Short mmCIF file of C-alpha atoms and ligand atoms in Angstrom, two decimals:
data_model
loop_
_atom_site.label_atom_id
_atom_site.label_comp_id
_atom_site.label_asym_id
_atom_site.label_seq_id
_atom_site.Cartn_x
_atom_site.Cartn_y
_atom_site.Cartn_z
CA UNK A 239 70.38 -173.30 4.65
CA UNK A 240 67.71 -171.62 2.84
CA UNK A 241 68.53 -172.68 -0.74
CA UNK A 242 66.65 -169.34 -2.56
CA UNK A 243 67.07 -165.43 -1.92
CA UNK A 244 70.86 -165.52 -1.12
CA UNK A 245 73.84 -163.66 -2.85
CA UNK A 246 76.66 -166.32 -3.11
CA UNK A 247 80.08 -166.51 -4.03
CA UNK A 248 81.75 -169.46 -5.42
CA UNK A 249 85.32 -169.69 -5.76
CA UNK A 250 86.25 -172.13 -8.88
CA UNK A 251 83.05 -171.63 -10.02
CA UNK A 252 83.63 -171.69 -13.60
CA UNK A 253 83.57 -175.44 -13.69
CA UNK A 254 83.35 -179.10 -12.42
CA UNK A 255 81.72 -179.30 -9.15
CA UNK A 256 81.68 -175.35 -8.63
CA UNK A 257 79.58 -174.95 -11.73
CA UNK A 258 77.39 -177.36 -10.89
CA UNK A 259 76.44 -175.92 -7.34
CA UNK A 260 76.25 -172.48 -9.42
CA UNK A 261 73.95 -173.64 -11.84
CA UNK A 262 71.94 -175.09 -8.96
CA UNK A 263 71.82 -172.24 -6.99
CA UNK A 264 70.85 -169.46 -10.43
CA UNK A 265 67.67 -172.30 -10.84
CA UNK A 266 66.46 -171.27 -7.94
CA UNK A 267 66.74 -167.74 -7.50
CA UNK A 268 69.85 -166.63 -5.75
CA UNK A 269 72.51 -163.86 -6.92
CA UNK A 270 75.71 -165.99 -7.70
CA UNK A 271 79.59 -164.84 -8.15
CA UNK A 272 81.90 -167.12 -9.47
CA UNK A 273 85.72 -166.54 -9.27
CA UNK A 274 88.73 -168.50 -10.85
CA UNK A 275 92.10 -167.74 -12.10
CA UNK A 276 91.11 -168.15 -16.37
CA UNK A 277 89.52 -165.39 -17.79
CA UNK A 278 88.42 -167.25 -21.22
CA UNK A 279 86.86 -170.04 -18.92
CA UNK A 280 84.86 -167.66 -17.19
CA UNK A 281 83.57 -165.66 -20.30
CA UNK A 282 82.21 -169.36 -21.25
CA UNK A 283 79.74 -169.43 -18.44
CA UNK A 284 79.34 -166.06 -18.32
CA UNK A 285 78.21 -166.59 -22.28
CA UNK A 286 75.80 -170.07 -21.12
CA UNK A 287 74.76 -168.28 -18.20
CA UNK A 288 74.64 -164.55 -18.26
CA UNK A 289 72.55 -163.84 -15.49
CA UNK A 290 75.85 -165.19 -13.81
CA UNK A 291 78.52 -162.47 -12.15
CA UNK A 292 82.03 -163.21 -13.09
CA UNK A 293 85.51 -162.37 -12.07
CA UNK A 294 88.97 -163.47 -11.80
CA UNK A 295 90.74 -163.98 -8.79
CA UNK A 296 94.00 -166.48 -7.71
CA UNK A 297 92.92 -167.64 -4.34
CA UNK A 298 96.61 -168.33 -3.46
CA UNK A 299 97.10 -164.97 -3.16
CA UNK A 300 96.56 -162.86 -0.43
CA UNK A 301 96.79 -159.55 -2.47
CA UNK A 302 93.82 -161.06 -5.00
CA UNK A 303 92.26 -162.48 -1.98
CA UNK A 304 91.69 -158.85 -0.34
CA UNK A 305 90.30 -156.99 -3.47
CA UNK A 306 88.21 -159.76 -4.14
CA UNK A 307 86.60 -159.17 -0.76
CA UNK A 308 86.55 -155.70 -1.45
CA UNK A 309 85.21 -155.63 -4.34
CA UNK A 310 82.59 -158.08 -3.47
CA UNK A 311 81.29 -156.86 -0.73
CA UNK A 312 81.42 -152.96 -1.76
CA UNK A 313 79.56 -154.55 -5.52
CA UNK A 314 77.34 -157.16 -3.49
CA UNK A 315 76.34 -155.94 -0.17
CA UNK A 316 73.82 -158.47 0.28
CA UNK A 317 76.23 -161.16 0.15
CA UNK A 318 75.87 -163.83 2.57
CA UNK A 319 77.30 -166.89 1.23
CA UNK A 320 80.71 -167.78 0.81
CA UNK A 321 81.64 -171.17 -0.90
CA UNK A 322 85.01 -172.43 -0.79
CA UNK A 323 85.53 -174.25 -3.11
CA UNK A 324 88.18 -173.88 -5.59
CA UNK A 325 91.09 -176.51 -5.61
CA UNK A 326 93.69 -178.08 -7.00
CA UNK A 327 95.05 -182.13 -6.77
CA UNK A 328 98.76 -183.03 -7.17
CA UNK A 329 99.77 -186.80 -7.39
CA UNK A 330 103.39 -186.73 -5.38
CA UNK A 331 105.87 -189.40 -4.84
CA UNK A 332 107.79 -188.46 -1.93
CA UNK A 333 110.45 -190.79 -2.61
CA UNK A 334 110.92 -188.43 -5.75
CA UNK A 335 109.80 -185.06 -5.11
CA UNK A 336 112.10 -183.17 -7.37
CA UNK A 337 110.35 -179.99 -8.28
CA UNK A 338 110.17 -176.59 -6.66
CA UNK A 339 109.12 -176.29 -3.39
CA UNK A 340 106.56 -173.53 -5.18
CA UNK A 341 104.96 -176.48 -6.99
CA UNK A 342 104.19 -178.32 -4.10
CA UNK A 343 103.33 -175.30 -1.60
CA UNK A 344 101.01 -174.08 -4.65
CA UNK A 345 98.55 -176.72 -3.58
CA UNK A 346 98.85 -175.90 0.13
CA UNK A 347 98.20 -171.75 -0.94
CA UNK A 348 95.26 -172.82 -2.99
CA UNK A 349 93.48 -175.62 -1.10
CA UNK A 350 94.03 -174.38 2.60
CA UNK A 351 94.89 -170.34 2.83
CA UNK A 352 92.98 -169.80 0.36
CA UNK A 353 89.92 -170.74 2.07
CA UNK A 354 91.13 -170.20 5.30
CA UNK A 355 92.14 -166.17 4.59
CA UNK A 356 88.51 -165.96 2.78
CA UNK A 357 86.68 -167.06 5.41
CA UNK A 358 88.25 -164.92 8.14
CA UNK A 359 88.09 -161.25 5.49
CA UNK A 360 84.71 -162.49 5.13
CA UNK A 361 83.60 -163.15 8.79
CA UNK A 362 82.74 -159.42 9.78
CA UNK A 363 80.51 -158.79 6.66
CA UNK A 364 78.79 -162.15 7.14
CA UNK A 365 77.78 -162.15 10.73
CA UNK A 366 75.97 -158.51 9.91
CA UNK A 367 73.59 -160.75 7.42
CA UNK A 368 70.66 -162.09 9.27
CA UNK A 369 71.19 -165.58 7.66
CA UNK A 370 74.89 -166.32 6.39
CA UNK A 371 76.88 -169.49 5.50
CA UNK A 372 80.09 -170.49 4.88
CA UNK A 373 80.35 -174.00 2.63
CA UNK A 374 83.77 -175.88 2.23
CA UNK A 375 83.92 -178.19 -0.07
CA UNK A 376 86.55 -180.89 1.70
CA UNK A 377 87.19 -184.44 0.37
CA UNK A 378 86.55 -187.97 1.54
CA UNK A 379 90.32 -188.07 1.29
CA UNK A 380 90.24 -185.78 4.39
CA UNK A 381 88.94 -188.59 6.25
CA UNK A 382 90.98 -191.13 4.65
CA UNK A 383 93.95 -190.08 2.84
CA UNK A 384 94.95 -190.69 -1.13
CA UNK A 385 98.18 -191.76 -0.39
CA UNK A 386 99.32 -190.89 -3.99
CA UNK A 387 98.24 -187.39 -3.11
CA UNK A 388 99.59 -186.82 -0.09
CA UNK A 389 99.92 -182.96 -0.15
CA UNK A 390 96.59 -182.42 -1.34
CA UNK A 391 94.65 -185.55 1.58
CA UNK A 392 96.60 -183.25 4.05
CA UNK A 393 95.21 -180.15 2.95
CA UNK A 394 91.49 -181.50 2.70
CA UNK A 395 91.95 -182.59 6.51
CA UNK A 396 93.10 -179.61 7.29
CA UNK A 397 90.16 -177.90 5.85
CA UNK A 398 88.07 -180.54 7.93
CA UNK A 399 89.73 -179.51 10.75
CA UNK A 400 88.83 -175.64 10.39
CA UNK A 401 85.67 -176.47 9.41
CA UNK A 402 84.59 -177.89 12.79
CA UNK A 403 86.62 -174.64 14.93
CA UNK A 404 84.77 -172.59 12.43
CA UNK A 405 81.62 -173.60 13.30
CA UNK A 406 82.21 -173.65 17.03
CA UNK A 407 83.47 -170.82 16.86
CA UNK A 408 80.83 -169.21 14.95
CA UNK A 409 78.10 -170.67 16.86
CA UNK A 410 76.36 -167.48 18.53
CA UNK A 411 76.48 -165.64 15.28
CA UNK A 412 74.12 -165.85 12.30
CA UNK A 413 76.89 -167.63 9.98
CA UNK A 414 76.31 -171.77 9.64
CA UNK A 415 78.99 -173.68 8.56
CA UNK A 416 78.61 -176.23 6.54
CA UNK A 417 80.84 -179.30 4.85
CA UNK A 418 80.86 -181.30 1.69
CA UNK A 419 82.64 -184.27 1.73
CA UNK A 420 82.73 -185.42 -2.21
CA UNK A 421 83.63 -188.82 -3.19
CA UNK A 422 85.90 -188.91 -6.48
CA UNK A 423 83.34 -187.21 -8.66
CA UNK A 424 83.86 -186.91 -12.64
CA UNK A 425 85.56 -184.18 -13.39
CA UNK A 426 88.76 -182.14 -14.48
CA UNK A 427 90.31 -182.27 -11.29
CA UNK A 428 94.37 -183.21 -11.40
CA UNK A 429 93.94 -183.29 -15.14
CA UNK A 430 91.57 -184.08 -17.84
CA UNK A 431 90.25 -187.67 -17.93
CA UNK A 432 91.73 -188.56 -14.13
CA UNK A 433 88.21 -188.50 -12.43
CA UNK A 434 86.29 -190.21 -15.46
CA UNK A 435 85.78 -193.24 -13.01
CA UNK A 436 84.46 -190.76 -10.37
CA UNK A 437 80.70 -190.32 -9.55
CA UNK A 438 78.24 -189.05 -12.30
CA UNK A 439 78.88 -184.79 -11.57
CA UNK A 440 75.13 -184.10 -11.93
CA UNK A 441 73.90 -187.29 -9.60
CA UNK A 442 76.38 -185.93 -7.16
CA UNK A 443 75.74 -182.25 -7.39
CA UNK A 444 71.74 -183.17 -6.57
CA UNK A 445 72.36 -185.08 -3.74
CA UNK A 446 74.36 -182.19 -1.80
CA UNK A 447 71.29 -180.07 -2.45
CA UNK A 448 68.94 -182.92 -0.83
CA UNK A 449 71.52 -182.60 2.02
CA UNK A 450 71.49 -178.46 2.11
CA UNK A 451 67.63 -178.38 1.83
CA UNK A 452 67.89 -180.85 5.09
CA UNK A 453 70.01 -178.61 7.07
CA UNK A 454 72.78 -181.12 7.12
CA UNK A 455 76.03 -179.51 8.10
CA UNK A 456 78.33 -182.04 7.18
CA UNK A 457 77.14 -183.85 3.74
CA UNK A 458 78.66 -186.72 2.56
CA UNK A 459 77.86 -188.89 -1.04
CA UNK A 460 78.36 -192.72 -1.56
CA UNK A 461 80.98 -193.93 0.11
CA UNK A 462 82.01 -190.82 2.06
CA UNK A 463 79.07 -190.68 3.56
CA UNK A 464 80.02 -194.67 5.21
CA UNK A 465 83.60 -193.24 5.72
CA UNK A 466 82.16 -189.89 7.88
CA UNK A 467 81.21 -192.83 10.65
CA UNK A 468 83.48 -195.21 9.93
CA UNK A 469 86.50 -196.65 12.74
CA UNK A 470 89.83 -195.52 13.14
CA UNK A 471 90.22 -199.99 12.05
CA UNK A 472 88.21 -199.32 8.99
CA UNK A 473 89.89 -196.04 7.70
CA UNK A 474 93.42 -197.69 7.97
CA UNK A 475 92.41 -200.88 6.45
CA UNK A 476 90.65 -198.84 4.07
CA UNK A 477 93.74 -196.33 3.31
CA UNK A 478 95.91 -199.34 2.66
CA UNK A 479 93.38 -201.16 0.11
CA UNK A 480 93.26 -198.12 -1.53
CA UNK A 481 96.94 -197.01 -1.90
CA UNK A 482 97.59 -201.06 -2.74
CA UNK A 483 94.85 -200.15 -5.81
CA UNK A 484 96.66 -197.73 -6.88
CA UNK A 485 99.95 -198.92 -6.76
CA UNK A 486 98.93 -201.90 -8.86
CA UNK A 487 96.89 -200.05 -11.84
CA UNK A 488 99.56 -197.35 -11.78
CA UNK A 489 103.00 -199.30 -11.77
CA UNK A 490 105.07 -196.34 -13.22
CA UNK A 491 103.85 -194.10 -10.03
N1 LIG B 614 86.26 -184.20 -8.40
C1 LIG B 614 86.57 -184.92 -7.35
O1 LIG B 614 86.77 -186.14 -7.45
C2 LIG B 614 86.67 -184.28 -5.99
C3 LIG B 614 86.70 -185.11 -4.86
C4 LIG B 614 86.81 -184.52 -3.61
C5 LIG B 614 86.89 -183.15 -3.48
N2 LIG B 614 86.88 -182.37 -4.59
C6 LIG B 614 87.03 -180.92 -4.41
O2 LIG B 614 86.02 -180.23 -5.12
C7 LIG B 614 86.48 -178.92 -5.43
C8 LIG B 614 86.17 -178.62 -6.90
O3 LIG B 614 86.94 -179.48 -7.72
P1 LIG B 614 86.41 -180.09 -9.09
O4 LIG B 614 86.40 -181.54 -8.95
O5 LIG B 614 85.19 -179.39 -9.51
O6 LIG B 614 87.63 -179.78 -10.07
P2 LIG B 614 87.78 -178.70 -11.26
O7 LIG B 614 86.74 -178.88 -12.29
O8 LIG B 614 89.22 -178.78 -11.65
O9 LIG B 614 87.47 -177.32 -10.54
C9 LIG B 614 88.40 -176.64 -9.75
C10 LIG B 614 88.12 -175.17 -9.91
O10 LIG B 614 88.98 -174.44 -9.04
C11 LIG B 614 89.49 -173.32 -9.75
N3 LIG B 614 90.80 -172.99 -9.20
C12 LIG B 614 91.90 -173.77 -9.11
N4 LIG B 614 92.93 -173.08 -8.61
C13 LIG B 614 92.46 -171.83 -8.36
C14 LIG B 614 93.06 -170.66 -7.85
N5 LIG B 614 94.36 -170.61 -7.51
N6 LIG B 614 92.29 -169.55 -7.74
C15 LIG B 614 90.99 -169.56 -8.11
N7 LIG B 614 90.37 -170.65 -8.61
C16 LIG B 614 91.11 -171.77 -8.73
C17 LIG B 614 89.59 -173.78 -11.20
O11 LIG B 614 89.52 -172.68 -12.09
P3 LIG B 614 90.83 -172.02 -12.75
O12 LIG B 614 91.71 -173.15 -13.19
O13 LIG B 614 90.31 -171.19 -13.87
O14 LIG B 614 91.44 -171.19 -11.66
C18 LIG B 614 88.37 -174.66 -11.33
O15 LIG B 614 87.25 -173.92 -11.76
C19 LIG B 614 87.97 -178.90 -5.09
O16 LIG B 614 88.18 -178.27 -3.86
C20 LIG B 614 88.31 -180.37 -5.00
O17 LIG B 614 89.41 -180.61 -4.16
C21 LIG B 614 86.75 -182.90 -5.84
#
């Protein structure tokens, strides 16, 4: 995609590795919106970067969904890029899921409709752009699944999953749709201090704009990048290892 001239919206943009694509994208000379659920959060960036727009919005919700698309397209008709990629990660033991069902369909609402919904209220204003993108941010762990997240690995390969319809589907029309595949990358997500093992933020945020300014449709980082070609062997053996890992550095799971 062309990386300058665009107006962009980036839900969960306010922080981690929403921010970071934000901040890329105001360096070099696009129109960014940013949309989360906490007001005070936004007012920060807003504050660091004021050139930034800002405004709340739930993404689970289908009400807040539909007057953010209103709004945003009536305020920013040039818009043309829509990034989903707000999201939240639950660790769930299935043997003892004793919440809510809300708590656990929360993620679901967030991670998949949300996206989903957004991209198909979006469609009709996109397609009337002459250059248009939609950009999901999905997880390695769509490929290969967390096991101690199993709500939220099913939701990423779900989002994998629409991903590739969209794009078929969207083929004859000026909208490209593109995927980002991040590895564990440091930062808030699930909780502070979760992700501290995770890929240096900045490192990773760079590399996915090496990958947009090639065209790539589907960009990978590290070791999702091996896992986007890697056997149906190699992602079970690799699923295992990884749940084993876990299992043994978090005994109380
Ligand atoms: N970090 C990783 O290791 C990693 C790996 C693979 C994929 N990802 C994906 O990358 C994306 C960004 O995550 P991150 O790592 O940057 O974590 P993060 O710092 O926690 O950012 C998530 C953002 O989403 C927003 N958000 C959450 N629920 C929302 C809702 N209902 N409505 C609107 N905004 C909402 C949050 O803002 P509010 O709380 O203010 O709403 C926050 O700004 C997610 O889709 C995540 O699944 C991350």
């Amino acid at each position: 995609m062309n990386l300058s001239g665009n107006t962009i919206l980036i839900t969960g943009g306010a922080s981690g590795i929403g921010l970071a694509f934000a901040e890329r994208f105001l360096e070099r000379g696009n129109e960014v919106i940013v949309v989360g659920r906490r007001l005070e959060r936004l007012n920060e960036v807003k504050e660091k970067f004021p050139q930034l727009h800002v405004r709340t919005c739930d993404v689970s919700k289908a009400d807040d969904r539909k007057s953010l698309v209103e709004w945003v397209t009536s305020e920013f008709p040039k818009l043309n890029v829509l990034v989903n990629n707000a999201g939240i990660q639950q660790r769930v033991n299935l043997l003892r899921a004793e919440k809510d069902w809300d708590y656990y369909q929360n993620e679901i609402a967030i991670n998949v409709e949300g996206p989903i919904h957004l991209s198909m209220l979006l469609i009709p204003h996109l397609k009337q752009q002459s250059k248009a993108a939609i950009m999901n941010v999905s997880s390695g762990l769509a490929i290969m699944p967390g096991v101690w997240v199993p709500i939220y690995s099913s939701t990423k390969a779900a989002i994998h999953s629409f991903s590739t319809s969209l794009r078929h589907q969207l083929a004859g029309t000026s909208i490209e749709v593109i995927e980002v595949f991040p590895p564990a990358v440091n930062t808030d997500l699930g909780g502070v201090g979760l992700h501290t093992f995770g890929a240096p933020l900045d490192h990773f945020a760079d590399s996915i704009f090496k990958g947009l300014k090639a065209n790539q449709l589907e960009i990978g980082y590290g070791g999702t990048e091996e896992r986007l070609n890697a056997s149906r062997a190699e992602i079970a053996e690799g699923t295992k290892r990884a749940w084993e890992g876990f299992l043994k550095n978090n005994p109380d799971f």
